[in-house]
Amino acid sequence: MPPAESSPADQVSARTPIWVLIVKWALILATIAGSGYLIQRLIDQGMGAGIVVVAMVAMAVLAVYGTRRAVPMKYLLPGLVLLLGLQVWPMVMTVATAFTNYGDGHKISKQAAIDSIVATSVQEVAGAPRYQLSVAVKEGSPVATGDLYYLLTKPDGETFVGSVDGLKELKDGVEKNDSGRITKAAGYTILNAREVNTRQDLKDFAVKTPDGGGIKAVGLSEAYEGKATVTYDKATDTLFNSTTQKRYVVKDGYFVAEDGSGNYPTGWTENVGWKNFQTVLTDPTFRAGFVKIFLWNIAFAAISVLSTFFLGMLLALLFNDERLKGKGFYRSLLVLPYAIPGFITALLWASMFNQDYGLVNSITHLNIDWLGDPWAAKAAILIANLWLGFPYMFLITTGALQSIPGDVKEAAKIDGASPLRTLRSIIMPLLLVAVGPLLISSFAFNFNNFSLIYLLTGGGPFEAENTTIGSTDLLITFAYRIAVSGVSPNFGLASTISIFIFAIVAIMSYSGFKRSKQLEEIN
């Protein structure tokens, strides 16, 4: 009886070296373990959606790479995961943030804000014992931004770890000096004096205690336990300060005094609905600035694409002439601006445009305030971007010109077409078929050309009465200033502007690609 034929999967398995299988399962198990650690961190932060996504990815990795089935998915899964992580997830988070007041003073939950206000109102009780204190962060967390922890030693020698969530006993891996101060604890990195002094959030940090009080630092090595002067009434959703005898009510994500005398600086993140969108569209000052920036944004992107394309195309046509000698050398020189990192070039141009000692004014014997005058600053940006962008256009148009069949141009010459008519009626249409989509992508890139604006002018110059809206701001630099570098950073409002940017670029790109299809008929 002839032996049964083995299946293709069995044949592949028989040919697979054992070390390959070991490496494969080691990588799968490492991925599962890493996902488990990440899920635990997400559980600590209460991020339910993130937990579900990470768990689904871990199960997909096990199902796809742990079996012999779904061979195409073994190649597609990494790309899908990167798509979700680097494209879809940021988009979802941006849209979600646009409907909140998330920003400076509004980065935590309401309960965390209440706990922080109550804890920071703690005042030392006379005669209460003091703790020996070490300030620490979790091991592996950044010293400058990691969550703070107090490592505390009672007078009787007991050791505790305190956080905003409360006080817990600390026993594992604890080492103390002669005074009882903790110098080492398993899982924690203790901050030195210099690192403690750089933490501006330490003055508002306190450890919540079960009796409603808190533990606060005194200097660098001691802490006291005291009683809170502020209490929270859940029934009325108000705070009461026993020292000032004032009651604080909820308003716009803050606790505000009923008499209007002030508010606590600690706020919380909450859903504000369409408020950020209404601010962009209806607030007179904001709307006027948005429209002004939008019009300059369109002009900057359009002029940049047209100027770089025409200069690059003219140079490409010149160096595409067969009679020109040394074309390779000249082409290499023209590509040099493209080879230099853009941020370095932007900084060099900023130096050259300096009014007092810049190279531009020195050579031209002018006294133009290139970076201080609104129109001169716009011209400076366009000149710098022309230098940065024309080598790219030169490269793509050179390639497109060399792909045009020579017999087409020869036939036009035989028919009596002049060089200018050949360029207009034959070369340009064929050229645009190849470079049209690239021109659209270049427009989208320049529409969000953050680095050039930020490094060259910083969005300025600014008007004296309004330092939020700059004369050379693009929408992307405007959003960045609102989110990060403004007087009161507001991520929710910046996310709203980002949605507008996405919609504008998407509509323009769609229209451009739709029109570029008409050029395909030329082929």
XYZ file of C-alpha atoms in Angstrom:
523
model
C 0.000 0.000 0.000
C 1.605 3.341 -1.039
C 2.298 5.847 1.790
C -0.177 8.698 2.257
C 0.929 12.004 0.850
C 1.719 14.673 3.450
C -0.013 18.049 3.320
C 1.891 21.200 2.231
C 1.682 22.538 5.808
C 3.292 19.328 7.163
C 6.034 19.563 4.525
C 6.767 23.187 5.484
C 6.818 22.247 9.179
C 9.220 19.398 8.472
C 11.589 21.769 6.667
C 11.454 24.486 9.386
C 14.567 24.395 11.611
C 13.865 24.001 15.324
C 15.671 27.249 16.166
C 13.258 29.186 13.946
C 10.291 27.784 15.880
C 11.987 28.639 19.186
C 12.629 32.226 18.082
C 9.069 32.572 16.766
C 7.457 31.429 20.016
C 9.896 33.471 22.069
C 8.822 36.594 20.139
C 5.128 35.685 20.496
C 5.489 35.149 24.249
C 7.485 38.376 24.574
C 4.685 40.236 22.773
C 2.069 38.691 25.065
C 4.133 39.561 28.157
C 4.684 43.128 26.954
C 0.964 43.469 26.266
C 0.200 42.208 29.767
C 2.528 44.797 31.305
C 0.999 47.558 29.168
C -2.512 46.457 30.131
C -1.571 46.643 33.798
C -0.299 50.205 33.339
C -3.512 51.112 31.500
C -5.581 49.595 34.331
C -3.749 51.822 36.823
C -4.642 54.848 34.688
C -8.242 53.745 34.151
C -7.979 53.724 30.334
C -10.616 51.129 29.446
C -10.528 51.694 25.680
C -6.750 51.264 25.601
C -7.032 48.011 27.544
C -9.476 46.589 24.991
C -7.285 47.625 22.025
C -4.081 46.148 23.491
C -5.866 42.908 24.440
C -7.277 42.558 20.904
C -3.833 43.113 19.367
C -2.285 40.509 21.683
C -4.962 37.948 20.785
C -4.520 38.706 17.083
C -0.751 38.134 17.327
C -1.320 34.787 19.061
C -4.037 33.680 16.613
C -2.151 34.717 13.461
C 1.428 33.729 14.270
C 0.633 30.796 16.573
C -1.101 28.805 13.818
C -0.318 27.750 10.260
C -3.417 29.411 8.883
C -4.060 32.942 7.623
C -0.717 33.230 5.808
C -1.590 36.584 4.142
C -2.525 38.022 7.535
C 0.979 37.256 8.835
C 2.254 39.935 6.465
C -0.690 42.339 6.854
C -0.965 42.357 10.659
C 2.147 44.505 11.394
C 0.946 47.133 8.935
C -2.577 47.070 10.386
C -1.251 47.471 13.934
C 0.926 50.414 12.892
C -2.029 51.933 11.023
C -4.185 51.689 14.140
C -1.458 52.945 16.467
C 0.010 55.759 14.374
C -2.963 56.944 12.303
C -6.382 55.831 13.539
C -5.772 56.125 17.286
C -4.337 59.683 17.159
C -7.256 60.753 14.973
C -9.790 59.276 17.396
C -8.058 60.911 20.381
C -7.891 64.275 18.588
C -11.621 64.224 17.841
C -12.431 63.124 21.396
C -10.223 65.869 22.889
C -11.926 68.528 20.726
C -15.123 68.025 22.745
C -13.410 68.611 26.108
C -11.739 71.463 27.983
C -8.517 69.460 28.386
C -5.598 71.835 28.878
C -3.677 73.763 31.492
C -5.515 73.367 34.801
C -7.899 70.789 33.315
C -5.780 67.630 33.016
C -7.208 65.428 35.760
C -10.602 64.035 36.757
C -13.012 65.938 38.972
C -12.479 63.576 41.893
C -8.708 63.929 41.581
C -9.110 67.721 41.543
C -11.229 67.609 44.710
C -8.709 65.325 46.427
C -5.864 67.642 45.407
C -7.621 70.797 46.679
C -8.530 69.143 49.970
C -5.042 67.674 50.443
C -3.219 70.918 49.658
C -5.367 72.770 52.201
C -3.847 70.690 54.986
C -2.376 72.638 57.883
C -0.082 71.138 60.492
C -1.681 70.117 63.786
C 0.224 71.341 66.812
C 2.154 68.559 68.547
C 1.693 66.031 65.726
C 4.794 63.911 64.933
C 6.786 64.504 61.777
C 7.925 61.953 59.199
C 11.367 61.488 57.679
C 10.788 62.125 53.963
C 12.279 61.003 50.662
C 10.686 62.135 47.402
C 10.608 59.450 44.695
C 9.133 58.342 41.382
C 8.406 54.853 40.133
C 11.474 53.040 38.845
C 11.775 53.642 35.099
C 9.618 56.806 35.179
C 11.175 60.146 34.124
C 12.512 62.054 37.089
C 11.223 65.401 35.806
C 7.660 64.364 34.951
C 6.936 61.018 36.668
C 4.183 60.675 39.290
C 5.420 61.756 42.723
C 5.598 59.480 45.756
C 6.557 60.180 49.375
C 8.679 57.519 51.087
C 7.957 58.142 54.776
C 9.385 56.908 58.053
C 7.436 57.341 61.287
C 9.233 58.156 64.548
C 8.712 54.504 65.595
C 10.555 53.280 62.461
C 7.562 52.143 60.389
C 7.918 52.902 56.670
C 5.181 53.937 54.230
C 4.765 55.042 50.641
C 2.316 57.853 49.968
C 0.675 59.017 46.746
C -2.345 61.088 45.775
C -4.391 57.902 46.257
C -3.367 57.433 49.888
C -0.864 55.829 52.239
C 0.412 52.239 52.029
C 2.859 50.257 54.122
C 6.310 49.851 52.585
C 8.495 46.885 53.525
C 10.269 45.394 50.496
C 13.862 46.401 49.784
C 13.916 49.364 52.173
C 17.239 50.868 53.301
C 17.513 53.790 55.750
C 20.269 56.074 56.982
C 21.061 56.807 60.638
C 18.274 59.390 60.931
C 15.701 56.921 59.592
C 15.307 58.549 56.203
C 14.769 56.035 53.390
C 17.706 55.932 50.971
C 16.594 52.974 48.857
C 13.299 51.196 48.150
C 12.521 48.443 45.659
C 10.616 49.757 42.634
C 11.308 53.442 43.311
C 13.902 56.003 42.250
C 14.685 58.534 44.982
C 15.216 62.109 43.810
C 18.228 64.104 44.929
C 17.983 67.697 46.181
C 18.529 69.246 42.753
C 15.880 67.035 41.150
C 13.403 67.806 43.947
C 13.895 71.540 43.506
C 13.107 71.306 39.792
C 9.692 69.721 40.459
C 7.350 72.706 40.478
C 4.385 70.434 41.179
C 5.790 69.393 44.561
C 4.373 72.447 46.359
C 0.829 71.346 45.436
C 1.394 67.658 46.185
C -0.012 66.015 49.316
C -0.734 62.450 50.434
C -4.374 61.814 51.287
C -4.976 60.199 54.682
C -8.051 58.138 55.714
C -9.314 60.761 58.198
C -9.625 63.413 55.485
C -6.312 65.061 56.255
C -3.061 64.880 54.395
C 0.706 64.654 54.570
C 2.760 67.510 53.131
C 6.476 68.136 52.795
C 8.458 70.540 54.930
C 11.740 71.269 53.188
C 13.501 68.313 51.559
C 13.648 65.719 54.332
C 10.576 66.110 56.561
C 6.813 65.898 56.233
C 3.918 66.566 58.574
C 0.401 65.185 58.879
C -2.332 67.726 59.314
C -6.001 68.474 58.940
C -7.683 69.857 55.843
C -9.269 73.298 56.011
C -11.359 72.570 52.908
C -14.173 70.002 52.878
C -16.285 68.701 49.994
C -20.061 68.340 50.218
C -21.140 65.705 47.712
C -24.854 66.477 48.094
C -24.472 70.095 46.961
C -21.303 69.543 44.913
C -19.531 72.406 46.697
C -16.355 73.062 48.660
C -16.237 74.903 51.979
C -13.123 76.650 53.297
C -13.298 76.801 57.100
C -10.515 79.393 57.259
C -12.109 81.995 54.973
C -15.706 80.800 55.558
C -16.284 80.798 51.792
C -18.241 78.276 49.737
C -17.154 77.331 46.208
C -19.486 76.094 43.465
C -18.795 74.355 40.153
C -18.368 76.592 37.102
C -16.549 75.910 33.805
C -14.466 73.091 35.244
C -13.381 75.018 38.379
C -14.576 75.538 41.914
C -15.472 79.249 42.009
C -16.317 81.285 45.104
C -20.016 82.134 45.396
C -19.177 85.791 45.945
C -17.069 85.847 42.749
C -13.862 86.625 44.639
C -11.821 83.897 42.934
C -11.451 80.210 42.291
C -9.177 77.301 43.044
C -6.562 76.912 40.276
C -6.998 73.134 40.114
C -9.646 72.242 37.554
C -10.686 69.037 35.836
C -11.383 67.649 32.383
C -15.016 67.622 31.334
C -17.083 67.358 28.186
C -17.949 70.792 26.792
C -19.851 69.646 23.720
C -19.571 71.965 20.722
C -18.172 74.885 22.730
C -14.702 74.760 21.116
C -16.231 74.679 17.634
C -18.483 77.625 18.531
C -15.430 79.552 19.756
C -13.658 79.070 16.423
C -16.705 80.020 14.374
C -18.452 82.690 16.457
C -15.961 84.444 18.753
C -15.235 87.754 16.898
C -11.547 88.032 17.825
C -10.814 84.368 17.334
C -12.781 84.125 14.081
C -11.067 87.171 12.596
C -7.661 85.761 13.471
C -8.590 82.319 12.145
C -9.754 83.734 8.792
C -6.624 85.891 8.514
C -4.343 82.926 9.176
C -6.353 80.692 6.833
C -6.019 83.091 3.890
C -2.261 83.429 4.425
C -2.045 79.650 4.841
C -3.653 79.111 1.424
C -1.468 81.769 -0.212
C 1.721 80.406 1.357
C 1.068 76.828 0.255
C -0.032 77.816 -3.278
C 2.822 80.275 -3.903
C 5.356 77.810 -2.481
C 4.199 74.997 -4.779
C 4.007 77.194 -7.884
C 7.331 78.972 -7.326
C 9.305 75.829 -6.500
C 7.700 73.911 -9.374
C 8.398 76.539 -12.027
C 11.984 77.119 -10.885
C 12.624 73.384 -10.631
C 11.015 72.777 -14.027
C 12.997 75.543 -15.760
C 16.258 74.186 -14.358
C 15.256 70.657 -15.349
C 14.486 71.795 -18.905
C 17.847 73.564 -19.063
C 19.821 70.559 -17.865
C 17.828 68.184 -20.031
C 19.442 69.686 -23.145
C 21.740 67.117 -24.723
C 24.162 69.847 -25.839
C 24.993 70.872 -22.260
C 28.238 69.428 -20.900
C 28.812 68.432 -17.266
C 25.132 68.014 -16.504
C 25.788 65.463 -13.760
C 28.017 67.847 -11.821
C 25.561 70.748 -12.069
C 22.646 68.553 -11.083
C 24.548 67.433 -7.984
C 25.099 71.051 -6.970
C 21.414 71.881 -7.373
C 20.385 69.002 -5.118
C 22.572 70.198 -2.219
C 19.881 72.412 -0.586
C 17.584 69.379 -0.543
C 20.270 67.237 1.088
C 20.816 69.612 4.023
C 18.324 69.101 6.916
C 15.500 71.608 6.659
C 15.714 72.826 10.267
C 19.375 73.780 9.777
C 18.538 75.688 6.591
C 15.665 77.502 8.328
C 17.961 78.635 11.151
C 20.577 79.807 8.636
C 17.995 81.838 6.732
C 16.761 83.353 10.001
C 20.320 84.518 10.654
C 20.754 85.860 7.126
C 17.493 87.843 7.379
C 18.593 89.604 10.554
C 18.113 93.350 10.066
C 21.335 94.478 11.749
C 23.998 91.946 10.792
C 22.254 89.563 8.367
C 23.850 88.623 5.061
C 20.827 89.663 2.965
C 20.850 93.292 4.092
C 24.658 93.405 3.986
C 24.830 92.291 0.341
C 21.873 94.359 -0.916
C 22.729 97.431 1.230
C 19.125 97.532 2.411
C 17.776 98.100 5.881
C 14.645 95.944 5.758
C 13.311 94.495 8.994
C 12.730 91.105 7.407
C 11.499 89.362 10.546
C 9.822 92.343 12.224
C 7.610 93.670 9.445
C 4.528 91.511 8.590
C 4.873 91.704 4.781
C 8.667 91.447 4.822
C 8.419 88.383 7.081
C 6.020 86.745 4.603
C 8.454 87.465 1.757
C 11.342 86.053 3.790
C 9.430 82.826 4.396
C 8.585 82.420 0.704
C 12.210 83.056 -0.315
C 13.535 80.540 2.210
C 10.949 77.952 1.179
C 11.820 78.483 -2.492
C 15.418 77.595 -1.669
C 14.297 74.539 0.286
C 11.712 73.306 -2.208
C 13.045 73.793 -5.725
C 15.583 70.876 -5.609
C 12.727 68.423 -4.961
C 10.775 69.784 -7.926
C 13.963 69.724 -9.996
C 14.421 66.011 -9.243
C 10.872 64.914 -10.036
C 10.573 67.014 -13.193
C 13.956 65.782 -14.409
C 12.746 62.214 -14.049
C 9.449 63.001 -15.760
C 11.152 64.801 -18.666
C 13.503 61.894 -19.261
C 10.536 59.514 -19.398
C 8.901 61.431 -22.286
C 9.642 59.536 -25.551
C 12.028 61.370 -27.846
C 10.023 60.482 -30.941
C 7.089 62.540 -29.648
C 9.210 65.682 -29.559
C 10.785 64.773 -32.879
C 7.329 64.403 -34.481
C 6.335 67.837 -33.208
C 9.512 69.301 -34.665
C 8.816 67.715 -38.042
C 5.268 69.124 -37.945
C 6.773 72.581 -37.600
C 5.987 73.216 -33.928
C 8.213 75.818 -32.301
C 10.091 74.950 -29.087
C 7.653 77.082 -27.093
C 4.618 75.401 -28.705
C 6.170 71.961 -28.092
C 6.684 72.876 -24.435
C 3.145 74.185 -24.027
C 1.186 71.594 -25.979
C 3.238 68.400 -25.546
C 5.836 68.495 -22.787
C 3.758 70.319 -20.142
C 0.651 68.078 -20.381
C 2.782 64.920 -20.273
C 4.814 66.387 -17.426
C 1.729 67.231 -15.359
C 0.420 63.686 -15.723
C 3.497 62.467 -13.854
C 3.967 65.263 -11.313
C 0.340 66.355 -10.749
C -0.261 64.102 -7.698
C 3.123 65.146 -6.307
C 2.149 68.813 -6.596
C -0.994 68.086 -4.599
C 0.996 66.283 -1.902
C 3.469 69.167 -1.876
C 0.577 71.589 -1.310
C -0.626 69.475 1.633
C 2.901 69.399 3.066
C 3.360 73.159 2.797
C -0.102 73.761 4.227
C 1.248 72.200 7.444
C 4.885 73.327 7.123
C 5.335 73.764 10.863
C 9.131 73.604 11.153
C 9.901 76.402 8.650
C 7.500 78.889 10.269
C 8.440 77.942 13.811
C 12.202 78.171 13.254
C 12.245 81.177 10.917
C 9.718 83.595 12.434
C 7.993 81.721 15.256
C 4.709 82.840 13.665
C 5.541 86.512 14.279
C 5.667 89.388 14.174
C 2.820 89.840 16.647
C 0.587 92.797 17.267
C 1.115 94.480 20.638
C -2.480 93.898 21.740
C -2.674 90.262 20.570
C 0.221 87.880 21.120
C -1.814 84.795 20.215
C -2.162 85.407 16.454
C 1.011 86.054 14.456
C 1.364 87.670 11.036
C 3.081 84.593 9.538
C 1.225 81.934 11.509
C -0.091 78.903 9.703
C -3.058 77.061 11.165
C -0.699 74.369 12.447
C 1.552 76.830 14.320
C -1.553 78.602 15.608
C -2.866 75.288 16.964
C 0.530 74.523 18.512
C 0.618 77.873 20.307
C -2.872 77.341 21.710
C -2.021 73.800 22.831
C 1.474 74.281 24.251
C 3.068 77.702 24.305
C 0.200 80.093 24.951
C -0.677 81.937 28.149
C -3.317 79.310 28.968
C -2.674 76.111 26.947
C -5.879 74.514 25.708
C -5.569 71.117 24.032
C -9.295 70.898 23.388
C -9.370 74.095 21.335
C -6.153 73.129 19.529
C -7.680 69.740 18.641
C -10.681 71.558 17.178
C -8.399 73.627 14.950
C -6.629 70.401 13.903
C -9.967 68.974 12.779
C -10.563 72.085 10.665
C -7.077 71.703 9.166
C -7.752 68.052 8.321
C -11.085 68.908 6.693
C -9.600 71.768 4.646
C -6.652 69.718 3.388
C -8.888 66.718 2.650
C -11.340 68.802 0.593
C -8.571 70.516 -1.372
C -6.688 67.266 -1.968
C -9.842 65.493 -3.120
C -10.613 68.311 -5.532
C -7.035 68.307 -6.809
C -6.866 64.558 -7.358
C -10.241 64.622 -9.093
C -9.005 67.289 -11.499
C -5.710 65.464 -12.069
C -7.667 62.532 -13.499
C -8.502 64.693 -16.503
C -4.799 64.789 -17.367
C -4.702 60.992 -17.634
C -6.716 61.203 -20.854
C -3.641 62.758 -22.459
C -1.833 59.443 -22.138
